[in-house]
Amino acid sequence: MAEHPLADEDVTYRIGAVDRDDPRVGGASHRTFPIPPPNRGDDDDDDGFHGAVPECLRGPRDKLAAPVNTLEDKFELLPAFLKVRGLVRQHIDSFNYLINEEIRKIIRAKANERVTCDTDPSFYLRYTNIHVGKPCVEEDYIVEDITPQQCRLRDMTYAAPVTVDAEYTRGKEIVTRKTNEQGVGGITIGRIPLMLRSSRCVLTGKSEDELARLGECPLDPGGYFVVKGVEKVVLIQEQLSKNRIIIDVDAKGEIGASVTSSTHERKSKTNIVVKHGKLYLRHNTFVEDVPILVALKAMGTESDQEVVQLVGPDPAYANLLIPSLQECSALAIFTQQQALEYCGAKVRTQSRMGGYQYGRNRRNRVDEARDILAGVVLAHVPVVAYDFRGKCAYVAVMIRRILHAMIDRTQIDDKDYYGNKRLELAGQLLALLFEDCFKRLNADLKRQADAVLSKSNRATQFDIIKCIRQDTLSNGLEHAISSGNWTVKRFRMERKGVTQVLSRLSFISALGMMTRITSQFEKTRKVSGPRALQPSQWGMLCPSDTPEGESCGLVKNLALMTHVTTDDEEEPLRKLAFTLGTQPLSLICGAELHAPGGAIVFLNGSILGVHSAPDRFARDMRYLRRIGKVGEFVSVHTTQGGRLYIASDGGRVCRPLLIVADGEPLATREHLDELKAGRWGFNDFLKRGLVEYLDVNEENISYIALYENEITRDHTHLEIEPFTMLGVCAGIIPYPHHNQSPRNTYQCAMGKQAMGNIAFNQLNRMDTLMYLLVYPQKPIVKTKTIELIGYDRLGAGQNATVAVMSYSGYDIEDAIVMNKASLDRGFGRCIVLRKYATQVKKYSNRTMDRIVAPTESQAGPTGRHRLLDRDGIASVGTLINPGDVYVNKQSPSNTRDPLPNPHAMPDTFYRPTPQSYKGPQGESCVVDKVMLTMTDEGVFNVKCLVRHTRRPEVGDKFSSRHGQKGVIGTILPQRDFPFSERGITPDLIMNPHGFPSRMTVGKMLELVGGKAGAQDGRFHDGTAFAGDTAEDIGATLVNHGFSYNGKDLLHCGITGEPLVAYIFMGPVYYQKLKHMVLDKMHARARGPRVVLTRQPTEGRARDGGLRLGEMERDCLIGYGASALILERLMISSDQFEAQVCNKCGLLAYRHHGTGKDACAQCEDADVSALKLPYACKLLFQELQSMNICPRLTLSDA
Amino acid sequence: MAPTTEPKQRSPSIVVQELTHEKIRFALLHTDTSVANALRRVIIAEVPTLAIDLVDVIENTSCLCDEFIAHRLGLIPLLSEKAVEMEFPYDYAGDDESVTDVHFELNTGICASAETVDVTSNDLVCYDPRVAPVNYHPGESIKGKGGAMEFEAQAAARGPDDGPDIPGVVIVKLRRGQQINMRCVARKGVGRDHAKWQPVATATYRFEPEITINEELMATLTEEEKMAFVESSPTALFRYDEATRRVVVDAPDQARSYGYDGECLKKAEELGKPGLVDIRAKEDAFHFTVESTGALRPEEIVVNALKVLERKMEVTRGELDILEREQDEQVAM
């Protein structure tokens, strides 16, 4: 644009409904079009908005005056949005920001930029730039490109080298190293694991075909890492915003303000608290609370009047300040020097905040106090050259807010309000780690430089580059991601479980994991606040998708359209704020700070200054954002107390909304036609100011219409689609708005356990455990979310014809009756693939494991070696039974001592260490795939995939999409099943008692919808808050000769008589869940025992016994079956025959050789034998070892 | 002890109403529900057919795993006329394989096409001219192999099918370089053991409704009410006769159309005239619909089912005779 848009008063624009009286908001002639004024004409090519006025709007006036059509296609914005954004944009954006920008900021930070040397002042190494390369691996000194799929299969890390440009001294010369265009020439400092689909990933921008060629699933969202062959997700972490004033109430009911300051160097928490009506500054560098006035005086605000002015001239505030003022004067502190002395006395000695000592030399306490106040207290407010003005104003604002809250309790902040939360993503977390590793690397270099340069005569010239150890960075990052332990020493951060293995149970479970948010809140605390659904989470977080149990409400999921911001440059915004009329803090006095009508302008939590017309300022900012002059994620919002916040920090949740002005959405049908025709994308809407992102704070002051017909002139925004308030998992449910809400929550949990297709590359994967459905189907009743996320291409269930009736009695308590013929035809059939892997190890004496063909005696058609091929590995396609050998490995008997010829040892040197298969007993599985591969570290791996095809059996778990789970109660032949007059027999029968108490009306609608869909030959829609209506469905059914209510007349398959009731029958999408009887059933007669107690082992995995527990014991006691108790607890468990000395009562022994009994204590032969539990005998001996003497006094039995 | 009273003798009959090469509709008259249901159950579970039961996998480089393809092969319906002459493998103790087994081969060779190729039931090579997948039209590549030639020679005798335009049953899709080579053995079996031996897609019956209009009550209705009453039934059950201004039972084929939905009865009650019409199911007339999978001709299925039923009756009668004799002996002693 030629001139500044604001300078041109003719430019008509609308922003929300903030100020209706603004004269610039024009009349009807300007209609709803936001940006280019109509008088500009269409020859204005260089305005950057050419094409914003579609042809239709340049037409004759009467056409323009015609009523605007409804935006029934605004749903189309969603696929467009997801096309540009994908489902996990938040992760990818965050990581991209790290590798493209943040990483550069880190190396250019003052603390990191230079490596110097204490011994040689002329030495230095200065980083000028940093660059993340493309994913590759160096093997045998050859650098090769890698793909994620290769990494998964070969147990490698998908990582890219990090190179730096640097300038450093080598002897007397200054060397400069720079990365050229091809990305070579820089100094490699390590490797950083790459996020899939990030800007450096090979998958970015590839078409479906190209992705397929790379072995990747086109529907896979990316956003995770592949570390050592394992897919790892960095979960989104939720925490309270940094650098924001939060007013809250402490346990004593006193009001306080707290700020968690966070800068690159330091994290610290500052509190201002009220005690007995007086205000104090609390910070852990001070041993006790400092009166706030003392603190202010120490920061240079010596005059009490100035303090009162800064806080606000209102007498109500001044009155509340009186006790604090009095306290200060009682302490006889009037000058800055006195105040600093007071503070200095309170400074915690040996305090080493984050390892940084302010003032390198030991200085006096006054200086120390001044430094702490400048740099540690409220660290995020910069203090340049000890000019405390900004910080004093900040403290004053904190005080003012406390006082305000004391007068008006509604001013207390809600910690659970989502605008006060920030989400930490992979990029931010990795940045912390990267900086830590980088600092360690530099410290390492410095140490080496110190050591080498201190020697006066060196043999070779010292080249610092040769000292760079790449594994500091590579291993640091790799290890953190693979273990999930985030340890950043300088912030004293010690977090566990930050990353998790990406669950590939089903496509949905993988997607669901990418949108998961965990809270830092402790799970054990019994507070409901943080767990409750907050109204401000509307549209941002899924209200349904949360686990049950201890982490309920603490683990959340993003809604479909939610985006999480990344940091945006502050500097241009600061300049812009000043340009738009913000008076800088340095130019105004305390009284002006709180001038009525004006507002204090905050940028990311720090005070910029004061603006006299905040509403106009906010509107201008928004206007600039809509025309794209300011980042789209910058948010502006005003609050009642005369504060205006501009936020550009990362981690805010936001979502797109259609902009409404004058009671009409700016986007018109024509725009949507452009979209449908494929000429526009989502970004075109964003660029043209038709759609914008709102974060929680800004959303909170907007007036958003849910539907178009609800728009009034006061509305500022319109929802794109109501169902986007649900997340990925809840989006699968048809008609969720008809269900009782916990049912939707249950389904969100169960959808993740459903079997189906995992990804298009599922057959090329070598996962430890994979569950696949043989015949997965698309659900007949779809939702828009299903189409958007690709669930219809990677389904996890089958459309089963369900009859809701009681039949056979094997369907009580949620059990279902299955039709055997349906199972014969493939319903619920699944494939379980399990990986069995072994390593061929190399040992320190240069010997290594070997894999050999079975010997002739072993090789026969029977026996456990029968599967083995000539290479000693099971051949693909053979049946494998428990105990069979699948890799005939041998290990050297000596792996330590050096041997003369380690590669040519005799056969006798090796002992057999065959890998044998342990699978379900009595089932024969098949060797599906065998893969031989080597990791980048040269470890040779043999992976065998064993396949087991299972058909459903009694006890297998199934569920519909409405939180209605059940196990198969019985399987009946088709001839016994009820049949309709059309010859339809249901696939399964569900008991009607499942309905009344659960109120899953959505399931009933799905059933009739599915029935109509099956007759129509089309997929019906069950989208939340929309979907086909029951009336339409009923009409369709009637057209096809069914009853409108979905009920049919059925005949009993056994007697042939018609059933006396009409049966509700139709197709419902059923999921097979991973819980199968085969994996769980367990019984044992005799079996292994624990060595220590000689009692049966515990658990199925160890073939353990079934415990007769306390309560069972109680029953037997109550019943009087004492012999049974004796049998269960001793005879069948750990009976032991012990000898007891009749004289001393201690345990004696039986001599093995002679068979004679003797007591070691009395050397007597008067010994009796008795039976007791071995655990009892063990207890006696343990007591003896503790100098307690248990004696057994025996009487005749 | 012999039964003293003979049950009333019935003479059941079958009236065939429609017969195509894949479907039969007939009325079973003068019998009761138990017989009708027995017939239905036998059709579903006990009429023997042939289906692939054993698969030897020699080569399988396709995307589907062995047991997946084996399962699919099993579900392909095979022409099963020969089933009557064959023996159940579990009944037969002899050595003559030909009595129990029919061999097939599925060998695609290495797929050379750049496009994805469907392997269908038409790629099966049959070695018995009488046993082949339903609607079998072998492709050019396997024309000369196995019993294909004889199969075609006998085509006329077998009667009509859906023609060569209907593609075969897709077994698997192959990409370039993939291959399938399998030997299959089809065996005789019954639907009771596995659904693949079911000869029918649907076998069902319905009761014939008997509709009587209470003309007296009907006469009390106004014209609109009559119209409304006629329209209340979702299936065309009644007709308003313009000429006589009376409601009459519409379709002659009413037996098939009425779904016992009770809508018109509800309407009658709504109109305040319960008992306006009386609809009840006849207890001795059953309208059967039997749709074949193609394995057997529909009429054959019914006849075979009746034969099975007859054999069952004979067995039962034999057992009863023995029982009776034993009881007589006891009485005699």
GROMACS .gro file of N, CA, C and O in nm, chain A residues 820-851:
model
  128
  820LYS      N    1  -2.274  -6.686   1.445
  820LYS     CA    2  -2.157  -6.763   1.405
  820LYS      C    3  -2.127  -6.746   1.255
  820LYS      O    4  -2.011  -6.736   1.215
  821ALA      N    5  -2.234  -6.741   1.176
  821ALA     CA    6  -2.213  -6.727   1.032
  821ALA      C    7  -2.143  -6.594   1.000
  821ALA      O    8  -2.060  -6.587   0.911
  822SER      N    9  -2.174  -6.490   1.077
  822SER     CA   10  -2.108  -6.361   1.054
  822SER      C   11  -1.959  -6.374   1.083
  822SER      O   12  -1.876  -6.319   1.010
  823LEU      N   13  -1.929  -6.447   1.189
  823LEU     CA   14  -1.788  -6.465   1.222
  823LEU      C   15  -1.719  -6.547   1.114
  823LEU      O   16  -1.605  -6.520   1.077
  824ASP      N   17  -1.791  -6.649   1.062
  824ASP     CA   18  -1.736  -6.729   0.952
  824ASP      C   19  -1.702  -6.641   0.833
  824ASP      O   20  -1.604  -6.663   0.763
  825ARG      N   21  -1.787  -6.542   0.811
  825ARG     CA   22  -1.767  -6.458   0.693
  825ARG      C   23  -1.667  -6.347   0.717
  825ARG      O   24  -1.639  -6.269   0.626
  826GLY      N   25  -1.614  -6.337   0.837
  826GLY     CA   26  -1.503  -6.243   0.858
  826GLY      C   27  -1.533  -6.128   0.950
  826GLY      O   28  -1.451  -6.038   0.963
  827PHE      N   29  -1.646  -6.127   1.016
  827PHE     CA   30  -1.675  -6.017   1.108
  827PHE      C   31  -1.583  -6.025   1.230
  827PHE      O   32  -1.570  -6.130   1.291
  828GLY      N   33  -1.523  -5.915   1.263
  828GLY     CA   34  -1.439  -5.909   1.383
  828GLY      C   35  -1.310  -5.987   1.375
  828GLY      O   36  -1.241  -6.003   1.475
  829ARG      N   37  -1.276  -6.036   1.256
  829ARG     CA   38  -1.152  -6.113   1.242
  829ARG      C   39  -1.033  -6.017   1.248
  829ARG      O   40  -1.038  -5.910   1.190
  830CYS      N   41  -0.932  -6.054   1.318
  830CYS     CA   42  -0.821  -5.959   1.331
  830CYS      C   43  -0.686  -6.030   1.322
  830CYS      O   44  -0.677  -6.151   1.336
  831ILE      N   45  -0.587  -5.951   1.294
  831ILE     CA   46  -0.451  -6.003   1.282
  831ILE      C   47  -0.367  -5.938   1.391
  831ILE      O   48  -0.369  -5.816   1.406
  832VAL      N   49  -0.299  -6.018   1.466
  832VAL     CA   50  -0.211  -5.965   1.569
  832VAL      C   51  -0.067  -5.992   1.525
  832VAL      O   52  -0.031  -6.106   1.498
  833LEU      N   53   0.010  -5.888   1.514
  833LEU     CA   54   0.149  -5.903   1.472
  833LEU      C   55   0.238  -5.864   1.587
  833LEU      O   56   0.220  -5.757   1.647
  834ARG      N   57   0.331  -5.951   1.619
  834ARG     CA   58   0.419  -5.922   1.730
  834ARG      C   59   0.563  -5.939   1.684
  834ARG      O   60   0.595  -6.030   1.610
  835LYS      N   61   0.645  -5.846   1.727
  835LYS     CA   62   0.784  -5.849   1.683
  835LYS      C   63   0.870  -5.923   1.785
  835LYS      O   64   0.856  -5.901   1.905
  836TYR      N   65   0.954  -6.009   1.735
  836TYR     CA   66   1.053  -6.074   1.820
  836TYR      C   67   1.188  -6.039   1.759
  836TYR      O   68   1.213  -6.068   1.643
  837ALA      N   69   1.271  -5.974   1.836
  837ALA     CA   70   1.396  -5.925   1.779
  837ALA      C   71   1.513  -5.975   1.860
  837ALA      O   72   1.500  -6.005   1.979
  838THR      N   73   1.625  -5.985   1.795
  838THR     CA   74   1.746  -6.021   1.866
  838THR      C   75   1.863  -5.945   1.806
  838THR      O   76   1.861  -5.909   1.687
  839GLN      N   77   1.963  -5.922   1.887
  839GLN     CA   78   2.081  -5.851   1.841
  839GLN      C   79   2.196  -5.948   1.826
  839GLN      O   80   2.211  -6.038   1.907
  840VAL      N   81   2.274  -5.923   1.724
  840VAL     CA   82   2.398  -5.999   1.712
  840VAL      C   83   2.505  -5.909   1.772
  840VAL      O   84   2.543  -5.808   1.713
  841LYS      N   85   2.549  -5.946   1.891
  841LYS     CA   86   2.634  -5.854   1.966
  841LYS      C   87   2.780  -5.872   1.930
  841LYS      O   88   2.824  -5.980   1.892
  842LYS      N   89   2.850  -5.762   1.944
  842LYS     CA   90   2.996  -5.767   1.931
  842LYS      C   91   3.053  -5.745   2.070
  842LYS      O   92   3.002  -5.664   2.146
  843TYR      N   93   3.158  -5.818   2.101
  843TYR     CA   94   3.213  -5.808   2.236
  843TYR      C   95   3.348  -5.739   2.234
  843TYR      O   96   3.408  -5.720   2.129
  844SER      N   97   3.393  -5.708   2.356
  844SER     CA   98   3.513  -5.625   2.367
  844SER      C   99   3.638  -5.697   2.317
  844SER      O  100   3.733  -5.633   2.274
  845ASN      N  101   3.637  -5.830   2.318
  845ASN     CA  102   3.755  -5.900   2.269
  845ASN      C  103   3.744  -5.933   2.120
  845ASN      O  104   3.807  -6.024   2.070
  846ARG      N  105   3.660  -5.860   2.055
  846ARG     CA  106   3.640  -5.867   1.909
  846ARG      C  107   3.575  -5.997   1.864
  846ARG      O  108   3.571  -6.027   1.745
  847THR      N  109   3.527  -6.074   1.958
  847THR     CA  110   3.443  -6.187   1.916
  847THR      C  111   3.301  -6.135   1.899
  847THR      O  112   3.269  -6.027   1.945
  848MET      N  113   3.221  -6.214   1.833
  848MET     CA  114   3.081  -6.172   1.818
  848MET      C  115   2.988  -6.292   1.811
  848MET      O  116   3.031  -6.406   1.788
  849ASP      N  117   2.861  -6.265   1.834
  849ASP     CA  118   2.761  -6.371   1.822
  849ASP      C  119   2.756  -6.418   1.677
  849ASP      O  120   2.793  -6.345   1.586
  850ARG      N  121   2.707  -6.539   1.658
  850ARG     CA  122   2.688  -6.582   1.520
  850ARG      C  123   2.556  -6.657   1.508
  850ARG      O  124   2.502  -6.709   1.607
  851ILE      N  125   2.504  -6.658   1.388
  851ILE     CA  126   2.379  -6.729   1.362
  851ILE      C  127   2.413  -6.843   1.268
  851ILE      O  128   2.475  -6.821   1.162
   0.00000   0.00000   0.00000
